[in-house]
């Protein structure tokens, strides 16, 4: 017999798929399978099926579902004989089947074996085992039971898969097989746009295959999302992945040779902040900013002129009487061009007061 919960809930016996019947039966079997042989109380089953407000018939419905499941899973059991597969335990039930019957438990066995291989230095072996583990996933867990999508067990399973995808990516990068794992990491990063670990891993994979432009684009997109959605700057893992990209430089091609791929420089300036993350200190942009096209164009020209020289530094001053919008212009332009400053952006409020120069602070 085989039981699948990593996708639609299915059971096969002797190669034949069994008809499990109603969604309630499939849900009860799935929850018991995920519980790994532990007792699941009646209240837990009822909450999963109906929420906090159980119908008066809840007890009868669950008992009837268990009865039909026992007939399917133990066709040779004698009438009124105790069930060995779905025994009653206390005020609940448990599913007792061999360990390798349930795909979730086989998945966890493969992940555990991969961890042993990784500790022994066998990155190729670890990657192969993790690939086999992820291959057991047909769809999201309990995919045919949408009313269980928010159940803690289903949520935990989805999170468990994300963690294994990250382990797989790490093993593939360490084994020098970044090109092969890129589609998996791209899919994971797209599905979890606010997961800094997924974005950092994708940056590292792009860096490993020499696609620095895409690595930088991932960081900038992730940073913008974190700021806009959560109001926070990238954390250490994402910042360090980006800084690693900045540490790499292209060697000039040797005479008679073409382009030499990026490699670790080992020396040279690396933009970092005190906390190890790139500074992003700009105040919020003015959402309804209008006008000032002439001034914005002048600032753009100054930046373009400075970038034309490898040693030039443009210093701009915006002056005017109090209240005319100097700060709004500066902040708006800074947001508009922050992609030109990948090392970060600093902001200092000088807290100047109106009045004679000696009153300024």
Coordinates of N, CA and C in Angstrom, one line a residue, residues 121 340 357:
X121 N 30.8 15.6 3.5 CA 31.4 16.2 2.3 C 30.9 15.8 1.0
X340 N 21.1 54.1 -9.2 CA 22.5 54.5 -9.6 C 23.5 54.5 -8.5
X357 N 23.3 83.4 10.1 CA 24.1 82.2 10.1 C 24.5 81.7 11.5

